[in-house]
mmCIF file with all atom_site columns, C-alpha atoms in Angstrom:
data_model
loop_
_atom_site.group_PDB
_atom_site.id
_atom_site.type_symbol
_atom_site.label_atom_id
_atom_site.label_alt_id
_atom_site.label_comp_id
_atom_site.label_asym_id
_atom_site.label_entity_id
_atom_site.label_seq_id
_atom_site.pdbx_PDB_ins_code
_atom_site.Cartn_x
_atom_site.Cartn_y
_atom_site.Cartn_z
_atom_site.occupancy
_atom_site.B_iso_or_equiv
_atom_site.pdbx_formal_charge
_atom_site.auth_seq_id
_atom_site.auth_comp_id
_atom_site.auth_asym_id
_atom_site.auth_atom_id
_atom_site.pdbx_PDB_model_num
ATOM 1   C CA . UNK A 1 1   ? 5.662   -7.387  17.729  1.00 49.00 ? 1485 UNK A CA 1
ATOM 2   C CA . UNK A 1 2   ? 5.738   -6.698  13.994  1.00 51.00 ? 1486 UNK A CA 1
ATOM 3   C CA . UNK A 1 3   ? 5.899   -9.626  11.586  1.00 57.00 ? 1487 UNK A CA 1
ATOM 4   C CA . UNK A 1 4   ? 9.403   -10.657 10.612  1.00 69.00 ? 1488 UNK A CA 1
ATOM 5   C CA . UNK A 1 5   ? 10.407  -9.323  7.228   1.00 79.00 ? 1489 UNK A CA 1
ATOM 6   C CA . UNK A 1 6   ? 11.218  -11.865 4.560   1.00 87.00 ? 1490 UNK A CA 1
ATOM 7   C CA . UNK A 1 7   ? 15.029  -11.945 4.099   1.00 86.00 ? 1491 UNK A CA 1
ATOM 8   C CA . UNK A 1 8   ? 14.679  -11.103 0.390   1.00 89.00 ? 1492 UNK A CA 1
ATOM 9   C CA . UNK A 1 9   ? 12.269  -8.185  0.898   1.00 86.00 ? 1493 UNK A CA 1
ATOM 10  C CA . UNK A 1 10  ? 14.895  -5.526  0.209   1.00 89.00 ? 1494 UNK A CA 1
ATOM 11  C CA . UNK A 1 11  ? 16.656  -7.275  -2.666  1.00 94.00 ? 1495 UNK A CA 1
ATOM 12  C CA . UNK A 1 12  ? 17.487  -5.171  -5.706  1.00 96.00 ? 1496 UNK A CA 1
ATOM 13  C CA . UNK A 1 13  ? 18.061  -6.898  -9.037  1.00 97.00 ? 1497 UNK A CA 1
ATOM 14  C CA . UNK A 1 14  ? 19.723  -5.867  -12.280 1.00 97.00 ? 1498 UNK A CA 1
ATOM 15  C CA . UNK A 1 15  ? 19.292  -6.635  -15.948 1.00 98.00 ? 1499 UNK A CA 1
ATOM 16  C CA . UNK A 1 16  ? 21.456  -5.414  -18.786 1.00 98.00 ? 1500 UNK A CA 1
ATOM 17  C CA . UNK A 1 17  ? 19.827  -1.957  -18.817 1.00 98.00 ? 1501 UNK A CA 1
ATOM 18  C CA . UNK A 1 18  ? 17.614  -1.801  -15.737 1.00 98.00 ? 1502 UNK A CA 1
ATOM 19  C CA . UNK A 1 19  ? 17.670  -1.816  -11.962 1.00 98.00 ? 1503 UNK A CA 1
ATOM 20  C CA . UNK A 1 20  ? 14.643  -3.450  -10.306 1.00 98.00 ? 1504 UNK A CA 1
ATOM 21  C CA . UNK A 1 21  ? 14.102  -2.369  -6.720  1.00 97.00 ? 1505 UNK A CA 1
ATOM 22  C CA . UNK A 1 22  ? 11.141  -2.976  -4.432  1.00 96.00 ? 1506 UNK A CA 1
ATOM 23  C CA . UNK A 1 23  ? 8.528   -0.247  -4.716  1.00 96.00 ? 1507 UNK A CA 1
ATOM 24  C CA . UNK A 1 24  ? 8.555   1.985   -1.626  1.00 95.00 ? 1508 UNK A CA 1
ATOM 25  C CA . UNK A 1 25  ? 6.598   4.983   -0.373  1.00 95.00 ? 1509 UNK A CA 1
ATOM 26  C CA . UNK A 1 26  ? 9.289   7.228   -1.919  1.00 96.00 ? 1510 UNK A CA 1
ATOM 27  C CA . UNK A 1 27  ? 7.840   6.177   -5.293  1.00 97.00 ? 1511 UNK A CA 1
ATOM 28  C CA . UNK A 1 28  ? 4.390   7.629   -4.594  1.00 98.00 ? 1512 UNK A CA 1
ATOM 29  C CA . UNK A 1 29  ? 4.718   10.394  -7.237  1.00 98.00 ? 1513 UNK A CA 1
ATOM 30  C CA . UNK A 1 30  ? 5.705   7.862   -9.876  1.00 98.00 ? 1514 UNK A CA 1
ATOM 31  C CA . UNK A 1 31  ? 2.883   5.427   -8.946  1.00 97.00 ? 1515 UNK A CA 1
ATOM 32  C CA . UNK A 1 32  ? 0.389   8.308   -9.058  1.00 97.00 ? 1516 UNK A CA 1
ATOM 33  C CA . UNK A 1 33  ? 1.569   9.247   -12.570 1.00 97.00 ? 1517 UNK A CA 1
ATOM 34  C CA . UNK A 1 34  ? 1.755   5.671   -13.919 1.00 97.00 ? 1518 UNK A CA 1
ATOM 35  C CA . UNK A 1 35  ? -1.601  4.544   -12.497 1.00 96.00 ? 1519 UNK A CA 1
ATOM 36  C CA . UNK A 1 36  ? -3.400  7.545   -13.981 1.00 97.00 ? 1520 UNK A CA 1
ATOM 37  C CA . UNK A 1 37  ? -2.093  7.157   -17.524 1.00 95.00 ? 1521 UNK A CA 1
ATOM 38  C CA . UNK A 1 38  ? -4.918  6.407   -19.989 1.00 92.00 ? 1522 UNK A CA 1
ATOM 39  C CA . UNK A 1 39  ? -3.177  3.231   -21.211 1.00 91.00 ? 1523 UNK A CA 1
ATOM 40  C CA . UNK A 1 40  ? -2.763  1.907   -17.653 1.00 92.00 ? 1524 UNK A CA 1
ATOM 41  C CA . UNK A 1 41  ? -6.451  2.502   -16.922 1.00 89.00 ? 1525 UNK A CA 1
ATOM 42  C CA . UNK A 1 42  ? -7.440  0.944   -20.267 1.00 90.00 ? 1526 UNK A CA 1
ATOM 43  C CA . UNK A 1 43  ? -5.349  -2.225  -19.983 1.00 86.00 ? 1527 UNK A CA 1
ATOM 44  C CA . UNK A 1 44  ? -4.913  -2.735  -16.241 1.00 87.00 ? 1528 UNK A CA 1
ATOM 45  C CA . UNK A 1 45  ? -7.793  -0.833  -14.718 1.00 87.00 ? 1529 UNK A CA 1
ATOM 46  C CA . UNK A 1 46  ? -8.603  2.144   -12.549 1.00 87.00 ? 1530 UNK A CA 1
ATOM 47  C CA . UNK A 1 47  ? -7.041  1.499   -9.138  1.00 91.00 ? 1531 UNK A CA 1
ATOM 48  C CA . UNK A 1 48  ? -8.613  4.684   -7.669  1.00 93.00 ? 1532 UNK A CA 1
ATOM 49  C CA . UNK A 1 49  ? -5.218  6.276   -7.075  1.00 96.00 ? 1533 UNK A CA 1
ATOM 50  C CA . UNK A 1 50  ? -6.590  9.818   -7.226  1.00 96.00 ? 1534 UNK A CA 1
ATOM 51  C CA . UNK A 1 51  ? -3.946  11.639  -5.189  1.00 97.00 ? 1535 UNK A CA 1
ATOM 52  C CA . UNK A 1 52  ? -0.329  11.322  -4.088  1.00 97.00 ? 1536 UNK A CA 1
ATOM 53  C CA . UNK A 1 53  ? -1.650  10.195  -0.698  1.00 97.00 ? 1537 UNK A CA 1
ATOM 54  C CA . UNK A 1 54  ? -3.695  7.433   -2.399  1.00 97.00 ? 1538 UNK A CA 1
ATOM 55  C CA . UNK A 1 55  ? -0.534  6.318   -4.215  1.00 97.00 ? 1539 UNK A CA 1
ATOM 56  C CA . UNK A 1 56  ? 1.425   6.150   -0.964  1.00 97.00 ? 1540 UNK A CA 1
ATOM 57  C CA . UNK A 1 57  ? -1.366  4.167   0.732   1.00 97.00 ? 1541 UNK A CA 1
ATOM 58  C CA . UNK A 1 58  ? -1.529  1.796   -2.243  1.00 96.00 ? 1542 UNK A CA 1
ATOM 59  C CA . UNK A 1 59  ? 2.201   1.110   -1.915  1.00 96.00 ? 1543 UNK A CA 1
ATOM 60  C CA . UNK A 1 60  ? 2.052   0.667   1.875   1.00 96.00 ? 1544 UNK A CA 1
ATOM 61  C CA . UNK A 1 61  ? -1.149  -1.422  1.942   1.00 95.00 ? 1545 UNK A CA 1
ATOM 62  C CA . UNK A 1 62  ? -0.864  -3.473  -1.269  1.00 93.00 ? 1546 UNK A CA 1
ATOM 63  C CA . UNK A 1 63  ? 2.797   -3.794  -2.259  1.00 94.00 ? 1547 UNK A CA 1
ATOM 64  C CA . UNK A 1 64  ? 4.742   -3.701  1.023   1.00 94.00 ? 1548 UNK A CA 1
ATOM 65  C CA . UNK A 1 65  ? 2.858   -6.467  2.897   1.00 94.00 ? 1549 UNK A CA 1
ATOM 66  C CA . UNK A 1 66  ? 3.291   -9.022  0.090   1.00 95.00 ? 1550 UNK A CA 1
ATOM 67  C CA . UNK A 1 67  ? 6.998   -8.355  -0.405  1.00 94.00 ? 1551 UNK A CA 1
ATOM 68  C CA . UNK A 1 68  ? 7.623   -8.544  3.346   1.00 93.00 ? 1552 UNK A CA 1
ATOM 69  C CA . UNK A 1 69  ? 5.694   -11.817 3.615   1.00 94.00 ? 1553 UNK A CA 1
ATOM 70  C CA . UNK A 1 70  ? 6.834   -13.587 0.424   1.00 95.00 ? 1554 UNK A CA 1
ATOM 71  C CA . UNK A 1 71  ? 10.088  -11.794 -0.456  1.00 95.00 ? 1555 UNK A CA 1
ATOM 72  C CA . UNK A 1 72  ? 8.921   -10.806 -3.936  1.00 96.00 ? 1556 UNK A CA 1
ATOM 73  C CA . UNK A 1 73  ? 6.338   -8.389  -5.249  1.00 96.00 ? 1557 UNK A CA 1
ATOM 74  C CA . UNK A 1 74  ? 6.276   -5.151  -7.197  1.00 96.00 ? 1558 UNK A CA 1
ATOM 75  C CA . UNK A 1 75  ? 9.504   -3.572  -8.429  1.00 98.00 ? 1559 UNK A CA 1
ATOM 76  C CA . UNK A 1 76  ? 10.224  -0.130  -9.768  1.00 98.00 ? 1560 UNK A CA 1
ATOM 77  C CA . UNK A 1 77  ? 12.153  -0.127  -13.065 1.00 98.00 ? 1561 UNK A CA 1
ATOM 78  C CA . UNK A 1 78  ? 14.955  2.409   -13.233 1.00 98.00 ? 1562 UNK A CA 1
ATOM 79  C CA . UNK A 1 79  ? 17.286  2.782   -16.208 1.00 98.00 ? 1563 UNK A CA 1
ATOM 80  C CA . UNK A 1 80  ? 20.985  2.356   -15.454 1.00 98.00 ? 1564 UNK A CA 1
ATOM 81  C CA . UNK A 1 81  ? 21.720  5.027   -18.021 1.00 96.00 ? 1565 UNK A CA 1
ATOM 82  C CA . UNK A 1 82  ? 20.017  8.263   -16.981 1.00 97.00 ? 1566 UNK A CA 1
ATOM 83  C CA . UNK A 1 83  ? 18.483  6.885   -13.766 1.00 97.00 ? 1567 UNK A CA 1
ATOM 84  C CA . UNK A 1 84  ? 14.946  7.335   -15.132 1.00 97.00 ? 1568 UNK A CA 1
ATOM 85  C CA . UNK A 1 85  ? 11.892  5.682   -13.571 1.00 98.00 ? 1569 UNK A CA 1
ATOM 86  C CA . UNK A 1 86  ? 10.267  3.950   -16.550 1.00 98.00 ? 1570 UNK A CA 1
ATOM 87  C CA . UNK A 1 87  ? 7.749   1.479   -15.132 1.00 98.00 ? 1571 UNK A CA 1
ATOM 88  C CA . UNK A 1 88  ? 6.987   -1.362  -12.773 1.00 97.00 ? 1572 UNK A CA 1
ATOM 89  C CA . UNK A 1 89  ? 7.082   -5.151  -12.878 1.00 98.00 ? 1573 UNK A CA 1
ATOM 90  C CA . UNK A 1 90  ? 6.085   -7.725  -10.321 1.00 97.00 ? 1574 UNK A CA 1
ATOM 91  C CA . UNK A 1 91  ? 4.702   -11.066 -9.299  1.00 97.00 ? 1575 UNK A CA 1
ATOM 92  C CA . UNK A 1 92  ? 1.435   -10.738 -7.405  1.00 95.00 ? 1576 UNK A CA 1
ATOM 93  C CA . UNK A 1 93  ? -0.937  -12.800 -5.329  1.00 94.00 ? 1577 UNK A CA 1
ATOM 94  C CA . UNK A 1 94  ? -4.330  -11.983 -6.761  1.00 90.00 ? 1578 UNK A CA 1
ATOM 95  C CA . UNK A 1 95  ? -7.785  -12.838 -5.492  1.00 89.00 ? 1579 UNK A CA 1
ATOM 96  C CA . UNK A 1 96  ? -9.419  -15.281 -7.875  1.00 91.00 ? 1580 UNK A CA 1
ATOM 97  C CA . UNK A 1 97  ? -6.155  -16.766 -9.149  1.00 94.00 ? 1581 UNK A CA 1
ATOM 98  C CA . UNK A 1 98  ? -4.576  -19.882 -7.667  1.00 94.00 ? 1582 UNK A CA 1
ATOM 99  C CA . UNK A 1 99  ? -1.163  -19.150 -9.165  1.00 96.00 ? 1583 UNK A CA 1
ATOM 100 C CA . UNK A 1 100 ? 0.761   -15.881 -8.637  1.00 96.00 ? 1584 UNK A CA 1
ATOM 101 C CA . UNK A 1 101 ? 0.702   -13.700 -11.714 1.00 97.00 ? 1585 UNK A CA 1
ATOM 102 C CA . UNK A 1 102 ? 3.273   -11.556 -13.443 1.00 97.00 ? 1586 UNK A CA 1
ATOM 103 C CA . UNK A 1 103 ? 2.384   -7.984  -14.301 1.00 95.00 ? 1587 UNK A CA 1
ATOM 104 C CA . UNK A 1 104 ? 4.151   -4.959  -15.737 1.00 96.00 ? 1588 UNK A CA 1
ATOM 105 C CA . UNK A 1 105 ? 3.450   -1.455  -16.954 1.00 95.00 ? 1589 UNK A CA 1
ATOM 106 C CA . UNK A 1 106 ? 5.572   1.258   -18.502 1.00 96.00 ? 1590 UNK A CA 1
ATOM 107 C CA . UNK A 1 107 ? 5.132   4.933   -19.121 1.00 97.00 ? 1591 UNK A CA 1
ATOM 108 C CA . UNK A 1 108 ? 4.229   5.184   -22.835 1.00 95.00 ? 1592 UNK A CA 1
ATOM 109 C CA . UNK A 1 109 ? 7.359   7.159   -23.671 1.00 96.00 ? 1593 UNK A CA 1
ATOM 110 C CA . UNK A 1 110 ? 9.492   4.157   -22.710 1.00 97.00 ? 1594 UNK A CA 1
ATOM 111 C CA . UNK A 1 111 ? 7.495   1.512   -24.602 1.00 94.00 ? 1595 UNK A CA 1
ATOM 112 C CA . UNK A 1 112 ? 8.935   -0.243  -27.630 1.00 94.00 ? 1596 UNK A CA 1
ATOM 113 C CA . UNK A 1 113 ? 12.486  -0.411  -26.249 1.00 96.00 ? 1597 UNK A CA 1
ATOM 114 C CA . UNK A 1 114 ? 12.291  -3.959  -24.873 1.00 97.00 ? 1598 UNK A CA 1
ATOM 115 C CA . UNK A 1 115 ? 12.278  -2.825  -21.227 1.00 98.00 ? 1599 UNK A CA 1
ATOM 116 C CA . UNK A 1 116 ? 9.054   -4.671  -20.331 1.00 97.00 ? 1600 UNK A CA 1
ATOM 117 C CA . UNK A 1 117 ? 10.333  -7.969  -21.727 1.00 97.00 ? 1601 UNK A CA 1
ATOM 118 C CA . UNK A 1 118 ? 13.760  -7.533  -20.107 1.00 98.00 ? 1602 UNK A CA 1
ATOM 119 C CA . UNK A 1 119 ? 12.162  -6.803  -16.717 1.00 98.00 ? 1603 UNK A CA 1
ATOM 120 C CA . UNK A 1 120 ? 9.476   -9.501  -16.993 1.00 98.00 ? 1604 UNK A CA 1
ATOM 121 C CA . UNK A 1 121 ? 12.071  -12.110 -17.946 1.00 98.00 ? 1605 UNK A CA 1
ATOM 122 C CA . UNK A 1 122 ? 14.111  -11.155 -14.863 1.00 97.00 ? 1606 UNK A CA 1
ATOM 123 C CA . UNK A 1 123 ? 11.156  -11.228 -12.499 1.00 97.00 ? 1607 UNK A CA 1
ATOM 124 C CA . UNK A 1 124 ? 10.040  -14.607 -13.898 1.00 97.00 ? 1608 UNK A CA 1
ATOM 125 C CA . UNK A 1 125 ? 13.506  -16.028 -13.179 1.00 96.00 ? 1609 UNK A CA 1
ATOM 126 C CA . UNK A 1 126 ? 13.512  -14.460 -9.685  1.00 95.00 ? 1610 UNK A CA 1
ATOM 127 C CA . UNK A 1 127 ? 10.181  -16.162 -8.954  1.00 96.00 ? 1611 UNK A CA 1
ATOM 128 C CA . UNK A 1 128 ? 11.070  -19.542 -10.384 1.00 96.00 ? 1612 UNK A CA 1
ATOM 129 C CA . UNK A 1 129 ? 14.816  -19.797 -9.703  1.00 95.00 ? 1613 UNK A CA 1
ATOM 130 C CA . UNK A 1 130 ? 15.180  -17.841 -6.444  1.00 94.00 ? 1614 UNK A CA 1
ATOM 131 C CA . UNK A 1 131 ? 11.791  -18.604 -4.856  1.00 95.00 ? 1615 UNK A CA 1
ATOM 132 C CA . UNK A 1 132 ? 11.031  -22.006 -6.339  1.00 95.00 ? 1616 UNK A CA 1
ATOM 133 C CA . UNK A 1 133 ? 7.694   -21.099 -7.896  1.00 96.00 ? 1617 UNK A CA 1
ATOM 134 C CA . UNK A 1 134 ? 6.674   -23.964 -10.175 1.00 96.00 ? 1618 UNK A CA 1
ATOM 135 C CA . UNK A 1 135 ? 4.141   -21.941 -12.172 1.00 97.00 ? 1619 UNK A CA 1
ATOM 136 C CA . UNK A 1 136 ? 3.469   -18.306 -12.957 1.00 97.00 ? 1620 UNK A CA 1
ATOM 137 C CA . UNK A 1 137 ? 0.326   -16.965 -14.575 1.00 98.00 ? 1621 UNK A CA 1
ATOM 138 C CA . UNK A 1 138 ? -0.629  -13.771 -16.374 1.00 97.00 ? 1622 UNK A CA 1
ATOM 139 C CA . UNK A 1 139 ? -3.927  -12.048 -17.032 1.00 96.00 ? 1623 UNK A CA 1
ATOM 140 C CA . UNK A 1 140 ? -4.220  -9.705  -19.994 1.00 96.00 ? 1624 UNK A CA 1
ATOM 141 C CA . UNK A 1 141 ? -7.093  -7.764  -21.485 1.00 93.00 ? 1625 UNK A CA 1
ATOM 142 C CA . UNK A 1 142 ? -8.242  -9.186  -24.812 1.00 94.00 ? 1626 UNK A CA 1
ATOM 143 C CA . UNK A 1 143 ? -7.341  -6.029  -26.752 1.00 92.00 ? 1627 UNK A CA 1
ATOM 144 C CA . UNK A 1 144 ? -3.788  -5.749  -25.388 1.00 94.00 ? 1628 UNK A CA 1
ATOM 145 C CA . UNK A 1 145 ? -2.086  -7.584  -28.258 1.00 94.00 ? 1629 UNK A CA 1
ATOM 146 C CA . UNK A 1 146 ? 1.464   -6.351  -27.534 1.00 93.00 ? 1630 UNK A CA 1
ATOM 147 C CA . UNK A 1 147 ? 1.263   -7.637  -23.957 1.00 95.00 ? 1631 UNK A CA 1
ATOM 148 C CA . UNK A 1 148 ? -0.110  -10.985 -25.142 1.00 97.00 ? 1632 UNK A CA 1
ATOM 149 C CA . UNK A 1 149 ? 2.876   -11.351 -27.490 1.00 97.00 ? 1633 UNK A CA 1
ATOM 150 C CA . UNK A 1 150 ? 5.312   -10.468 -24.684 1.00 97.00 ? 1634 UNK A CA 1
ATOM 151 C CA . UNK A 1 151 ? 3.787   -13.069 -22.335 1.00 97.00 ? 1635 UNK A CA 1
ATOM 152 C CA . UNK A 1 152 ? 3.953   -15.745 -25.028 1.00 98.00 ? 1636 UNK A CA 1
ATOM 153 C CA . UNK A 1 153 ? 7.589   -14.818 -25.708 1.00 97.00 ? 1637 UNK A CA 1
ATOM 154 C CA . UNK A 1 154 ? 8.192   -15.375 -21.966 1.00 97.00 ? 1638 UNK A CA 1
ATOM 155 C CA . UNK A 1 155 ? 6.952   -18.954 -22.360 1.00 97.00 ? 1639 UNK A CA 1
ATOM 156 C CA . UNK A 1 156 ? 3.445   -18.617 -20.950 1.00 98.00 ? 1640 UNK A CA 1
ATOM 157 C CA . UNK A 1 157 ? 0.564   -20.125 -22.913 1.00 98.00 ? 1641 UNK A CA 1
ATOM 158 C CA . UNK A 1 158 ? -3.081  -19.097 -23.190 1.00 98.00 ? 1642 UNK A CA 1
ATOM 159 C CA . UNK A 1 159 ? -5.287  -21.447 -21.135 1.00 98.00 ? 1643 UNK A CA 1
ATOM 160 C CA . UNK A 1 160 ? -8.751  -19.896 -20.745 1.00 97.00 ? 1644 UNK A CA 1
ATOM 161 C CA . UNK A 1 161 ? -10.783 -16.758 -20.156 1.00 97.00 ? 1645 UNK A CA 1
ATOM 162 C CA . UNK A 1 162 ? -11.326 -15.560 -16.578 1.00 96.00 ? 1646 UNK A CA 1
ATOM 163 C CA . UNK A 1 163 ? -13.278 -12.862 -14.753 1.00 94.00 ? 1647 UNK A CA 1
ATOM 164 C CA . UNK A 1 164 ? -11.692 -11.823 -11.448 1.00 92.00 ? 1648 UNK A CA 1
ATOM 165 C CA . UNK A 1 165 ? -13.845 -11.347 -8.329  1.00 92.00 ? 1649 UNK A CA 1
ATOM 166 C CA . UNK A 1 166 ? -15.576 -7.965  -8.331  1.00 88.00 ? 1650 UNK A CA 1
ATOM 167 C CA . UNK A 1 167 ? -14.719 -7.355  -12.001 1.00 87.00 ? 1651 UNK A CA 1
ATOM 168 C CA . UNK A 1 168 ? -16.797 -7.604  -15.165 1.00 90.00 ? 1652 UNK A CA 1
ATOM 169 C CA . UNK A 1 169 ? -14.153 -7.775  -17.893 1.00 90.00 ? 1653 UNK A CA 1
ATOM 170 C CA . UNK A 1 170 ? -13.295 -11.188 -19.278 1.00 94.00 ? 1654 UNK A CA 1
ATOM 171 C CA . UNK A 1 171 ? -9.506  -11.522 -19.439 1.00 96.00 ? 1655 UNK A CA 1
ATOM 172 C CA . UNK A 1 172 ? -7.115  -13.874 -21.204 1.00 97.00 ? 1656 UNK A CA 1
ATOM 173 C CA . UNK A 1 173 ? -5.416  -16.182 -18.679 1.00 97.00 ? 1657 UNK A CA 1
ATOM 174 C CA . UNK A 1 174 ? -1.919  -17.525 -19.395 1.00 98.00 ? 1658 UNK A CA 1
ATOM 175 C CA . UNK A 1 175 ? 0.265   -19.968 -17.498 1.00 97.00 ? 1659 UNK A CA 1
ATOM 176 C CA . UNK A 1 176 ? 3.790   -21.354 -17.697 1.00 96.00 ? 1660 UNK A CA 1
ATOM 177 C CA . UNK A 1 177 ? 3.876   -24.846 -19.200 1.00 88.00 ? 1661 UNK A CA 1
#
């Protein structure tokens, strides 16, 4: 018998300009493109998504199980106007962190329009208001100044430096007050 899906696993959310829907295997082409952008690899890391098949497996093995179990996870960002896939936002369980962390990434051509903040603000409220999370964290590379500013604008504060299991890079760790 397969595990029972969380009742919120298929929820789609909206902001003023965006639709946030759970990432699914249909989004494998987009995940492949996003995860291989130089900025993604620089700031988030190489996730070894080297083919469309890798992207589909990443979605099915990493994203789907968490959203089915917890009801929240990684969401695709689609513009209401033009129906363009612009990025992803989510709240993730991460090895080495006690508190779930918020993460986001956009294709470069859609940066600077406020989409990341709009989506991150929504996902933070989903986590805290809908799912009762008392704290959310964020990890950001030290050179990613724009992301640090966004996280601080969201109300998270720098706490310490961390190195995640199996990684070497020291990251800035933020947490809601």
